[in-house]
CSV table of C-alpha atoms in Angstrom, one decimal:
chain,number,residue,atom,x,y,z
A,1,UNK,CA,-68.3,-28.7,-61.7
A,2,UNK,CA,-64.9,-30.2,-62.6
A,3,UNK,CA,-64.1,-33.9,-62.1
A,4,UNK,CA,-61.5,-34.6,-59.4
A,5,UNK,CA,-59.0,-37.0,-60.7
A,6,UNK,CA,-57.5,-39.8,-58.6
A,7,UNK,CA,-53.7,-40.3,-58.3
A,8,UNK,CA,-53.6,-43.0,-60.9
A,9,UNK,CA,-55.5,-40.8,-63.4
A,10,UNK,CA,-53.5,-37.7,-63.2
A,11,UNK,CA,-50.5,-38.9,-65.1
A,12,UNK,CA,-52.8,-39.9,-68.0
A,13,UNK,CA,-54.2,-36.4,-68.1
A,14,UNK,CA,-50.7,-35.0,-68.2
A,15,UNK,CA,-49.7,-37.2,-71.2
A,16,UNK,CA,-52.9,-36.1,-73.0
A,17,UNK,CA,-52.3,-32.4,-72.4
A,18,UNK,CA,-48.7,-32.4,-73.6
A,19,UNK,CA,-49.7,-34.1,-76.9
A,20,UNK,CA,-52.8,-32.1,-77.4
A,21,UNK,CA,-51.0,-28.8,-76.9
A,22,UNK,CA,-48.4,-29.8,-79.5
A,23,UNK,CA,-51.1,-30.9,-82.0
A,24,UNK,CA,-53.2,-27.8,-81.5
A,25,UNK,CA,-50.2,-25.6,-82.2
A,26,UNK,CA,-49.4,-27.6,-85.3
A,27,UNK,CA,-52.9,-27.5,-86.6
A,28,UNK,CA,-53.0,-23.7,-86.0
A,29,UNK,CA,-49.9,-23.5,-88.3
A,30,UNK,CA,-51.7,-25.6,-90.9
A,31,UNK,CA,-49.5,-28.7,-90.2
A,32,UNK,CA,-51.4,-31.9,-90.8
A,33,UNK,CA,-48.3,-34.1,-91.0
A,34,UNK,CA,-48.0,-37.8,-90.0
A,35,UNK,CA,-46.1,-36.7,-86.9
A,36,UNK,CA,-49.0,-34.6,-85.7
A,37,UNK,CA,-51.4,-37.5,-86.4
A,38,UNK,CA,-49.2,-39.7,-84.3
A,39,UNK,CA,-49.4,-37.3,-81.3
A,40,UNK,CA,-53.2,-37.4,-81.6
A,41,UNK,CA,-53.3,-41.2,-81.7
A,42,UNK,CA,-51.0,-41.4,-78.7
A,43,UNK,CA,-53.2,-38.9,-76.8
A,44,UNK,CA,-56.2,-40.9,-77.9
A,45,UNK,CA,-54.8,-44.0,-76.3
A,46,UNK,CA,-54.3,-42.2,-73.0
A,47,UNK,CA,-57.8,-40.7,-73.3
A,48,UNK,CA,-59.4,-44.1,-73.7
A,49,UNK,CA,-57.5,-45.4,-70.7
A,50,UNK,CA,-58.7,-42.4,-68.7
A,51,UNK,CA,-62.2,-42.8,-69.9
A,52,UNK,CA,-62.4,-46.4,-68.8
A,53,UNK,CA,-61.0,-45.6,-65.3
A,54,UNK,CA,-63.6,-42.8,-64.9
A,55,UNK,CA,-66.3,-45.1,-66.2
A,56,UNK,CA,-65.3,-47.8,-63.7
A,57,UNK,CA,-65.8,-45.4,-60.8
A,58,UNK,CA,-69.2,-44.1,-62.1
A,59,UNK,CA,-68.0,-40.9,-63.7
A,60,UNK,CA,-68.1,-41.9,-67.4
A,61,UNK,CA,-67.3,-38.9,-69.6
A,62,UNK,CA,-70.3,-37.6,-71.5
A,63,UNK,CA,-70.0,-36.6,-75.2
A,64,UNK,CA,-72.2,-34.6,-77.5
A,65,UNK,CA,-74.7,-36.7,-79.5
A,66,UNK,CA,-73.2,-35.4,-82.7
A,67,UNK,CA,-69.8,-36.5,-81.6
A,68,UNK,CA,-71.0,-40.1,-81.1
A,69,UNK,CA,-72.8,-39.9,-84.4
A,70,UNK,CA,-69.8,-38.5,-86.3
A,71,UNK,CA,-67.3,-40.9,-84.8
A,72,UNK,CA,-69.8,-43.8,-85.5
A,73,UNK,CA,-68.5,-45.4,-82.3
A,74,UNK,CA,-69.5,-45.5,-78.6
A,75,UNK,CA,-67.2,-43.4,-76.3
A,76,UNK,CA,-65.9,-46.6,-74.6
A,77,UNK,CA,-64.6,-48.0,-77.9
A,78,UNK,CA,-60.8,-47.8,-78.1
A,79,UNK,CA,-61.1,-46.1,-81.6
A,80,UNK,CA,-63.5,-43.3,-80.4
A,81,UNK,CA,-60.6,-41.1,-79.1
A,82,UNK,CA,-58.5,-41.6,-82.2
A,83,UNK,CA,-59.3,-38.0,-83.3
A,84,UNK,CA,-58.5,-34.6,-82.0
A,85,UNK,CA,-62.0,-33.4,-81.3
A,86,UNK,CA,-63.3,-36.2,-78.9
A,87,UNK,CA,-60.1,-35.8,-76.9
A,88,UNK,CA,-60.6,-32.0,-76.8
A,89,UNK,CA,-64.2,-32.7,-75.5
A,90,UNK,CA,-62.9,-35.1,-72.9
A,91,UNK,CA,-60.7,-32.3,-71.5
A,92,UNK,CA,-63.7,-30.0,-71.5
A,93,UNK,CA,-65.7,-32.6,-69.6
A,94,UNK,CA,-63.0,-32.9,-67.0
A,95,UNK,CA,-63.1,-29.1,-66.5
A,96,UNK,CA,-67.0,-29.1,-66.4
A,97,UNK,CA,-69.0,-32.3,-66.3
A,98,UNK,CA,-71.9,-30.5,-68.1
A,99,UNK,CA,-69.7,-29.1,-70.9
A,100,UNK,CA,-70.9,-31.7,-73.4
A,101,UNK,CA,-74.6,-31.8,-72.5
A,102,UNK,CA,-76.9,-31.4,-75.4
A,103,UNK,CA,-80.0,-29.3,-75.4
A,104,UNK,CA,-83.2,-31.3,-76.0
A,105,UNK,CA,-86.3,-30.2,-77.9
A,106,UNK,CA,-88.8,-30.5,-75.1
A,107,UNK,CA,-92.0,-29.0,-76.5
A,108,UNK,CA,-93.0,-31.1,-79.6
A,109,UNK,CA,-96.6,-31.9,-79.0
A,110,UNK,CA,-96.9,-29.4,-76.1
A,111,UNK,CA,-100.0,-27.2,-76.0
A,112,UNK,CA,-100.0,-23.4,-75.4
A,113,UNK,CA,-102.5,-20.6,-75.3
A,114,UNK,CA,-102.4,-17.4,-77.4
A,115,UNK,CA,-104.7,-14.8,-75.8
A,116,UNK,CA,-105.4,-11.9,-78.1
A,117,UNK,CA,-107.7,-9.0,-77.9
A,118,UNK,CA,-110.5,-8.7,-80.4
A,119,UNK,CA,-112.1,-5.2,-80.9
A,120,UNK,CA,-114.9,-6.8,-82.9
A,121,UNK,CA,-116.0,-8.8,-79.8
A,122,UNK,CA,-114.6,-6.4,-77.2
A,123,UNK,CA,-112.9,-9.2,-75.3
A,124,UNK,CA,-109.8,-11.5,-75.3
A,125,UNK,CA,-110.0,-14.6,-77.5
A,126,UNK,CA,-107.8,-17.5,-76.5
A,127,UNK,CA,-106.4,-19.6,-79.4
A,128,UNK,CA,-105.0,-23.0,-78.8
A,129,UNK,CA,-101.5,-23.6,-80.2
A,130,UNK,CA,-99.8,-26.9,-80.4
A,131,UNK,CA,-96.2,-27.2,-81.4
A,132,UNK,CA,-95.5,-29.9,-84.1
A,133,UNK,CA,-92.5,-31.3,-86.0
A,134,UNK,CA,-93.5,-29.1,-89.0
A,135,UNK,CA,-94.8,-26.0,-87.2
A,136,UNK,CA,-97.9,-25.4,-85.2
A,137,UNK,CA,-101.5,-26.5,-85.0
A,138,UNK,CA,-103.5,-23.4,-84.3
A,139,UNK,CA,-107.2,-23.5,-83.5
A,140,UNK,CA,-109.9,-21.2,-82.4
A,141,UNK,CA,-113.7,-21.8,-82.5
A,142,UNK,CA,-114.2,-22.4,-86.3
A,143,UNK,CA,-110.9,-21.8,-87.9
A,144,UNK,CA,-107.8,-23.8,-87.4
A,145,UNK,CA,-105.4,-26.6,-88.6
A,146,UNK,CA,-101.8,-27.4,-89.3
A,147,UNK,CA,-99.6,-24.3,-89.9
A,148,UNK,CA,-96.0,-23.8,-90.8
A,149,UNK,CA,-93.4,-22.5,-88.4
A,150,UNK,CA,-94.6,-18.9,-89.1
A,151,UNK,CA,-98.2,-19.7,-88.1
A,152,UNK,CA,-99.3,-19.6,-91.7
A,153,UNK,CA,-102.1,-19.8,-92.7
A,154,UNK,CA,-104.6,-20.2,-89.7
A,155,UNK,CA,-103.2,-17.7,-87.2
A,156,UNK,CA,-103.7,-15.0,-89.8
A,157,UNK,CA,-107.0,-16.3,-91.1
A,158,UNK,CA,-108.3,-16.0,-87.5
A,159,UNK,CA,-107.1,-12.4,-87.4
A,160,UNK,CA,-108.7,-11.7,-90.7
A,161,UNK,CA,-112.0,-13.3,-89.7
A,162,UNK,CA,-112.2,-11.0,-86.6
A,163,UNK,CA,-110.6,-8.0,-88.3
A,164,UNK,CA,-107.7,-8.1,-85.8
A,165,UNK,CA,-104.8,-5.8,-86.8
A,166,UNK,CA,-101.4,-7.4,-86.3
A,167,UNK,CA,-97.8,-6.3,-86.7
A,168,UNK,CA,-96.0,-6.7,-90.0
A,169,UNK,CA,-93.5,-9.6,-89.8
A,170,UNK,CA,-95.2,-11.5,-87.0
A,171,UNK,CA,-94.7,-14.7,-89.0
A,172,UNK,CA,-90.9,-14.3,-88.8
A,173,UNK,CA,-91.1,-13.9,-85.0
A,174,UNK,CA,-93.3,-17.1,-84.8
A,175,UNK,CA,-90.8,-18.9,-86.9
A,176,UNK,CA,-87.9,-17.7,-84.8
A,177,UNK,CA,-89.6,-18.9,-81.6
A,178,UNK,CA,-90.2,-22.3,-83.1
A,179,UNK,CA,-86.6,-22.7,-84.0
A,180,UNK,CA,-85.3,-21.4,-80.7
A,181,UNK,CA,-87.6,-24.0,-79.0
A,182,UNK,CA,-86.0,-26.7,-81.1
A,183,UNK,CA,-82.4,-25.6,-80.9
A,184,UNK,CA,-82.2,-24.2,-77.4
A,185,UNK,CA,-84.5,-26.8,-75.9
A,186,UNK,CA,-86.8,-24.1,-74.4
A,187,UNK,CA,-89.2,-25.3,-71.7
A,188,UNK,CA,-93.0,-25.3,-71.9
A,189,UNK,CA,-93.2,-22.2,-69.7
A,190,UNK,CA,-90.5,-20.4,-71.7
A,191,UNK,CA,-92.4,-21.0,-75.0
A,192,UNK,CA,-95.7,-20.1,-73.4
A,193,UNK,CA,-94.3,-16.8,-72.2
A,194,UNK,CA,-92.8,-16.0,-75.5
A,195,UNK,CA,-96.0,-16.8,-77.4
A,196,UNK,CA,-98.0,-14.6,-75.0
A,197,UNK,CA,-95.5,-11.8,-75.6
A,198,UNK,CA,-96.3,-12.1,-79.3
A,199,UNK,CA,-100.0,-12.2,-78.6
A,200,UNK,CA,-99.7,-9.1,-76.4
A,201,UNK,CA,-97.9,-7.4,-79.3
A,202,UNK,CA,-100.9,-8.2,-81.5
A,203,UNK,CA,-103.3,-7.0,-78.8
A,204,UNK,CA,-101.4,-3.7,-78.4
A,205,UNK,CA,-101.5,-3.2,-82.2
A,206,UNK,CA,-105.2,-3.9,-82.2
A,207,UNK,CA,-106.0,-1.7,-79.2
A,208,UNK,CA,-103.9,1.2,-80.5
A,209,UNK,CA,-105.4,1.4,-84.0
A,210,UNK,CA,-106.8,4.9,-84.6
A,211,UNK,CA,-110.5,5.2,-83.7
A,212,UNK,CA,-113.1,8.0,-83.5
A,213,UNK,CA,-113.0,11.3,-85.3
A,214,UNK,CA,-112.4,11.0,-89.0
A,215,UNK,CA,-111.8,7.2,-88.5
A,216,UNK,CA,-115.4,6.6,-87.4
A,217,UNK,CA,-116.9,4.1,-89.7
A,218,UNK,CA,-113.6,3.0,-91.2
B,1,UNK,CA,-51.9,-30.8,-97.0
B,2,UNK,CA,-52.7,-27.2,-96.1
B,3,UNK,CA,-50.3,-24.5,-95.1
B,4,UNK,CA,-50.3,-20.9,-94.3
B,5,UNK,CA,-49.3,-18.8,-97.3
B,6,UNK,CA,-47.9,-15.3,-96.9
B,7,UNK,CA,-51.5,-13.8,-97.2
B,8,UNK,CA,-54.3,-16.2,-96.2
B,9,UNK,CA,-54.8,-19.9,-96.1
B,10,UNK,CA,-54.2,-22.3,-98.9
B,11,UNK,CA,-54.5,-26.1,-99.4
B,12,UNK,CA,-56.9,-28.6,-100.8
B,13,UNK,CA,-60.4,-29.1,-99.7
B,14,UNK,CA,-64.1,-28.8,-100.4
B,15,UNK,CA,-65.9,-25.7,-101.6
B,16,UNK,CA,-69.6,-25.1,-101.9
B,17,UNK,CA,-71.1,-22.1,-103.6
B,18,UNK,CA,-74.8,-21.3,-103.3
B,19,UNK,CA,-76.9,-18.4,-104.5
B,20,UNK,CA,-80.4,-17.3,-104.0
B,21,UNK,CA,-82.8,-17.8,-106.9
B,22,UNK,CA,-84.6,-14.6,-107.7
B,23,UNK,CA,-82.4,-12.3,-105.5
B,24,UNK,CA,-82.8,-9.7,-108.2
B,25,UNK,CA,-86.2,-8.2,-107.3
B,26,UNK,CA,-86.3,-9.6,-103.8
B,27,UNK,CA,-86.4,-6.1,-102.4
B,28,UNK,CA,-89.9,-5.6,-103.8
B,29,UNK,CA,-91.0,-9.2,-103.2
B,30,UNK,CA,-90.0,-9.8,-99.6
B,31,UNK,CA,-89.6,-7.8,-96.4
B,32,UNK,CA,-86.3,-8.2,-94.6
B,33,UNK,CA,-84.7,-10.4,-97.2
B,34,UNK,CA,-81.3,-9.5,-95.7
B,35,UNK,CA,-82.5,-10.7,-92.3
B,36,UNK,CA,-83.6,-14.0,-93.8
B,37,UNK,CA,-80.3,-14.5,-95.6
B,38,UNK,CA,-78.4,-13.6,-92.5
B,39,UNK,CA,-80.4,-16.2,-90.5
B,40,UNK,CA,-79.5,-18.8,-93.2
B,41,UNK,CA,-75.8,-18.0,-93.0
B,42,UNK,CA,-75.8,-18.0,-89.2
B,43,UNK,CA,-77.7,-21.3,-89.2
B,44,UNK,CA,-75.1,-23.0,-91.3
B,45,UNK,CA,-72.3,-21.6,-89.1
B,46,UNK,CA,-74.1,-22.9,-86.0
B,47,UNK,CA,-74.5,-26.4,-87.5
B,48,UNK,CA,-71.0,-26.6,-89.0
B,49,UNK,CA,-69.3,-27.8,-85.8
B,50,UNK,CA,-71.9,-30.4,-85.1
B,51,UNK,CA,-71.6,-31.8,-88.6
B,52,UNK,CA,-67.8,-31.8,-88.8
B,53,UNK,CA,-66.2,-32.3,-85.4
B,54,UNK,CA,-64.9,-35.8,-84.9
B,55,UNK,CA,-64.7,-36.3,-88.7
B,56,UNK,CA,-62.5,-33.5,-90.0
B,57,UNK,CA,-59.8,-31.7,-88.0
B,58,UNK,CA,-60.1,-28.3,-89.8
B,59,UNK,CA,-63.1,-26.1,-89.1
B,60,UNK,CA,-65.8,-25.4,-91.7
B,61,UNK,CA,-65.8,-21.8,-92.8
B,62,UNK,CA,-68.9,-20.0,-94.0
B,63,UNK,CA,-68.6,-16.7,-95.9
B,64,UNK,CA,-71.0,-14.6,-98.0
B,65,UNK,CA,-70.9,-11.9,-100.6
B,66,UNK,CA,-74.3,-10.4,-101.5
B,67,UNK,CA,-76.6,-13.4,-102.1
B,68,UNK,CA,-73.8,-16.0,-102.5
B,69,UNK,CA,-73.1,-18.3,-99.6
B,70,UNK,CA,-69.7,-20.0,-99.7
B,71,UNK,CA,-68.7,-22.9,-97.5
B,72,UNK,CA,-65.1,-24.0,-97.3
B,73,UNK,CA,-63.3,-26.9,-95.6
B,74,UNK,CA,-59.6,-27.6,-95.9
B,75,UNK,CA,-59.0,-31.3,-95.5
B,76,UNK,CA,-56.4,-34.0,-95.8
B,77,UNK,CA,-56.7,-36.6,-98.5
B,78,UNK,CA,-58.0,-39.1,-96.0
B,79,UNK,CA,-60.8,-36.7,-94.9
B,80,UNK,CA,-62.0,-35.7,-98.4
B,81,UNK,CA,-65.1,-38.0,-98.4
B,82,UNK,CA,-66.0,-36.9,-94.9
B,83,UNK,CA,-65.7,-33.3,-95.9
B,84,UNK,CA,-68.0,-33.7,-98.9
B,85,UNK,CA,-70.5,-35.5,-96.7
B,86,UNK,CA,-70.3,-32.6,-94.2
B,87,UNK,CA,-71.0,-30.1,-96.9
B,88,UNK,CA,-73.9,-32.3,-98.1
B,89,UNK,CA,-75.4,-32.5,-94.6
B,90,UNK,CA,-75.1,-28.7,-94.2
B,91,UNK,CA,-77.0,-28.3,-97.5
B,92,UNK,CA,-79.6,-30.8,-96.3
B,93,UNK,CA,-80.5,-28.2,-93.7
B,94,UNK,CA,-79.9,-25.2,-95.8
B,95,UNK,CA,-82.1,-26.0,-98.9
B,96,UNK,CA,-85.4,-26.6,-97.1
B,97,UNK,CA,-84.7,-23.8,-94.8
B,98,UNK,CA,-84.1,-21.4,-97.7
B,99,UNK,CA,-87.5,-22.5,-99.2
B,100,UNK,CA,-89.1,-21.9,-95.8
B,101,UNK,CA,-87.5,-18.5,-95.7
B,102,UNK,CA,-88.7,-17.7,-99.2
B,103,UNK,CA,-85.2,-17.3,-100.5
B,104,UNK,CA,-84.5,-20.7,-102.2
B,105,UNK,CA,-80.9,-21.6,-103.1
B,106,UNK,CA,-79.1,-23.6,-105.7
B,107,UNK,CA,-75.5,-24.5,-105.7
B,108,UNK,CA,-72.5,-26.8,-106.4
B,109,UNK,CA,-69.8,-28.5,-104.4
B,110,UNK,CA,-66.2,-28.8,-105.8
B,111,UNK,CA,-63.0,-30.3,-104.6
B,112,UNK,CA,-59.4,-29.1,-105.2
B,113,UNK,CA,-56.9,-26.5,-104.2
B,114,UNK,CA,-57.8,-23.0,-103.1
B,115,UNK,CA,-56.7,-20.1,-101.1
B,116,UNK,CA,-58.7,-17.8,-98.8
B,117,UNK,CA,-57.8,-14.4,-97.5
B,118,UNK,CA,-60.6,-12.6,-95.7
B,119,UNK,CA,-63.3,-12.4,-98.3
B,120,UNK,CA,-61.1,-13.1,-101.3
B,121,UNK,CA,-61.1,-16.6,-102.6
B,122,UNK,CA,-59.0,-18.0,-105.4
B,123,UNK,CA,-58.2,-21.5,-106.8
B,124,UNK,CA,-59.3,-24.3,-109.0
B,125,UNK,CA,-62.0,-25.5,-106.6
B,126,UNK,CA,-63.3,-21.9,-106.3
B,127,UNK,CA,-63.4,-21.5,-110.1
B,128,UNK,CA,-65.2,-24.8,-110.5
B,129,UNK,CA,-67.8,-24.2,-107.8
B,130,UNK,CA,-68.4,-20.7,-109.1
B,131,UNK,CA,-68.9,-21.7,-112.7
B,132,UNK,CA,-71.3,-24.6,-111.9
B,133,UNK,CA,-73.4,-23.2,-109.1
B,134,UNK,CA,-75.5,-20.9,-111.3
B,135,UNK,CA,-76.0,-23.4,-114.1
B,136,UNK,CA,-78.5,-25.7,-112.5
B,137,UNK,CA,-82.2,-25.0,-113.2
B,138,UNK,CA,-83.7,-26.0,-109.8
B,139,UNK,CA,-83.5,-25.6,-106.1
B,140,UNK,CA,-80.8,-28.0,-105.0
B,141,UNK,CA,-77.0,-28.7,-104.8
B,142,UNK,CA,-74.9,-31.1,-106.8
B,143,UNK,CA,-71.3,-32.2,-107.0
B,144,UNK,CA,-69.1,-30.8,-109.7
B,145,UNK,CA,-66.8,-33.2,-111.7
B,146,UNK,CA,-63.7,-32.7,-109.4
B,147,UNK,CA,-65.8,-33.7,-106.3
B,148,UNK,CA,-67.7,-36.4,-108.1
B,149,UNK,CA,-64.4,-38.1,-109.1
B,150,UNK,CA,-63.2,-38.4,-105.5
B,151,UNK,CA,-66.5,-39.1,-103.8
B,152,UNK,CA,-67.8,-42.5,-102.9
B,153,UNK,CA,-70.2,-43.4,-100.1
B,154,UNK,CA,-71.5,-46.7,-98.8
B,155,UNK,CA,-73.8,-45.1,-96.3
B,156,UNK,CA,-77.5,-45.9,-96.9
B,157,UNK,CA,-78.5,-42.6,-95.3
B,158,UNK,CA,-76.0,-40.5,-97.2
B,159,UNK,CA,-76.7,-36.9,-97.8
B,160,UNK,CA,-75.8,-37.3,-101.4
B,161,UNK,CA,-77.7,-39.4,-104.0
B,162,UNK,CA,-77.2,-39.9,-107.7
B,163,UNK,CA,-79.5,-37.8,-109.7
B,164,UNK,CA,-79.5,-36.0,-113.1
B,165,UNK,CA,-79.7,-32.3,-112.1
B,166,UNK,CA,-81.5,-30.1,-114.6
B,167,UNK,CA,-79.0,-27.8,-116.2
B,168,UNK,CA,-79.3,-24.8,-118.4
B,169,UNK,CA,-77.0,-26.4,-121.0
B,170,UNK,CA,-78.7,-29.8,-120.9
B,171,UNK,CA,-75.6,-31.8,-119.7
B,172,UNK,CA,-76.1,-35.5,-119.8
B,173,UNK,CA,-74.5,-36.6,-116.5
B,174,UNK,CA,-75.6,-38.0,-113.2
B,175,UNK,CA,-73.5,-36.7,-110.3
B,176,UNK,CA,-74.4,-36.9,-106.6
B,177,UNK,CA,-77.0,-34.4,-105.4
B,178,UNK,CA,-78.0,-33.4,-101.9
B,179,UNK,CA,-81.0,-35.4,-100.8
B,180,UNK,CA,-82.6,-32.7,-98.7
B,181,UNK,CA,-85.8,-34.7,-98.3
B,182,UNK,CA,-84.1,-37.7,-96.6
B,183,UNK,CA,-85.5,-37.0,-93.2
B,184,UNK,CA,-89.1,-36.3,-94.2
B,185,UNK,CA,-91.4,-38.4,-92.1
B,186,UNK,CA,-94.6,-37.4,-94.0
B,187,UNK,CA,-93.8,-36.8,-97.6
B,188,UNK,CA,-97.4,-35.8,-98.5
B,189,UNK,CA,-97.5,-33.0,-96.0
B,190,UNK,CA,-94.0,-31.9,-96.6
B,191,UNK,CA,-94.6,-31.7,-100.4
B,192,UNK,CA,-97.8,-29.8,-99.8
B,193,UNK,CA,-95.9,-27.3,-97.7
B,194,UNK,CA,-93.2,-26.9,-100.4
B,195,UNK,CA,-95.9,-26.2,-103.0
B,196,UNK,CA,-97.6,-23.7,-100.6
B,197,UNK,CA,-94.2,-21.9,-100.3
B,198,UNK,CA,-93.8,-21.9,-104.1
B,199,UNK,CA,-97.2,-20.4,-104.5
B,200,UNK,CA,-96.2,-17.6,-102.1
B,201,UNK,CA,-93.0,-17.0,-104.1
B,202,UNK,CA,-95.2,-16.1,-107.1
B,203,UNK,CA,-96.0,-14.8,-109.6
B,204,UNK,CA,-94.9,-18.1,-111.0
B,205,UNK,CA,-93.7,-16.9,-114.4
B,206,UNK,CA,-92.5,-19.5,-117.0
B,207,UNK,CA,-88.7,-19.3,-116.1
B,208,UNK,CA,-89.5,-19.8,-112.4
B,209,UNK,CA,-92.1,-22.5,-113.1
B,210,UNK,CA,-89.4,-24.6,-114.7
B,211,UNK,CA,-87.2,-24.4,-111.6
B,212,UNK,CA,-90.1,-25.3,-109.4
B,213,UNK,CA,-91.2,-28.2,-111.6
B,214,UNK,CA,-87.6,-29.5,-111.7
B,215,UNK,CA,-87.5,-29.3,-107.9
B,216,UNK,CA,-90.8,-31.1,-107.5
B,217,UNK,CA,-89.5,-33.8,-109.9
B,218,UNK,CA,-86.5,-34.3,-107.7
B,219,UNK,CA,-88.8,-34.7,-104.7
B,220,UNK,CA,-90.8,-37.3,-106.5
B,221,UNK,CA,-87.7,-39.2,-107.5
B,222,UNK,CA,-86.4,-39.2,-103.9
B,223,UNK,CA,-89.7,-40.7,-102.7
B,224,UNK,CA,-89.3,-43.5,-105.2
B,225,UNK,CA,-85.8,-44.2,-103.9
B,226,UNK,CA,-87.2,-45.0,-100.5
B,227,UNK,CA,-88.7,-48.5,-100.7
B,228,UNK,CA,-90.6,-48.1,-97.5
B,229,UNK,CA,-92.5,-44.8,-97.0
B,230,UNK,CA,-91.6,-43.3,-93.7
């Protein structure tokens, strides 16, 4: 949802937009001259003024965590907007108040289940999977411990222990899921669903291995 | 100051070249090596904006040819240190990630003039990064002389730290190197995981063993740099 500006705020936005459009065009042409830097500084001054007005009425513009880190300043510091990018992000915020929201890693320390079929025992086994900073902690009856993001070594040691056949490259999928959880801020149910999809893939591989006939006794 | 040339982009800036150790033979050693390398390249691209926006006006460009990853940032004189820091921060992610993906990288970061047109690069900074990046005998990234001469940092948590990188031609100099262990919270566990990865990258023949040993020496040195264990 966009932020509705009040009458005293609209002229500030107009001043910012004029200068930013000129600066953007200049940058696109590879022009980093002092004149262009001056346009950005002027726009930054107006941006700070607009920021403070919005803050005063409870609509302080949000910025990405990385932007605050990179600027090494808080957004209400007059110097914060003395750069092209934070001004660009202010304009994005005005168009959509969630434009600068960051995704948060929500599942470090969360526990999941990984229910997989074992032909050896003729039933599903449920492993416990906990997501950690370095990967996963995977445990089942006797075998378990800290694993890397690919689930190595204990996920596969459990499979070997029970002669469970699993798809080649499963470690890559586990790793991908771990990273998506971190970068996209996946929720606990989203990670649980994805993990069970992988477990179902293992179960299908296990259930569909050739049996009977010449395979008897293999 | 950068400008558009008739063909491509030219100006001064920072260039990092990295290549995968043991790419030759990777086809037999590792399944889907191309997928792993693509993930690394995409990962750097994804992180580039977060590392650079608000510090450098120009965007960071990431390109690749076979197993070489090239990172370019045009910058003004005032932005040079920030651009080198950004390249260091991207390599802080890239190096451990490359080990995790079993395609470890080494590289070098240079500063100077260069020109890019699609996947053709030319210039002093390119020549320097290209000639240095395959010379080091470890998993890691260091500054070349052109970048070292312009770089200074007062940050206590800087991506770059002084270290003597192991070189094939036994150079006696101590440039800044990427401290890719800076955010390790449990150095014992992290080091164990690195050693586990090295084991999986085997067979550890003598020429590889040297690179691993040099990398582990770097990790040990970085631990000593931190007065308080995290």
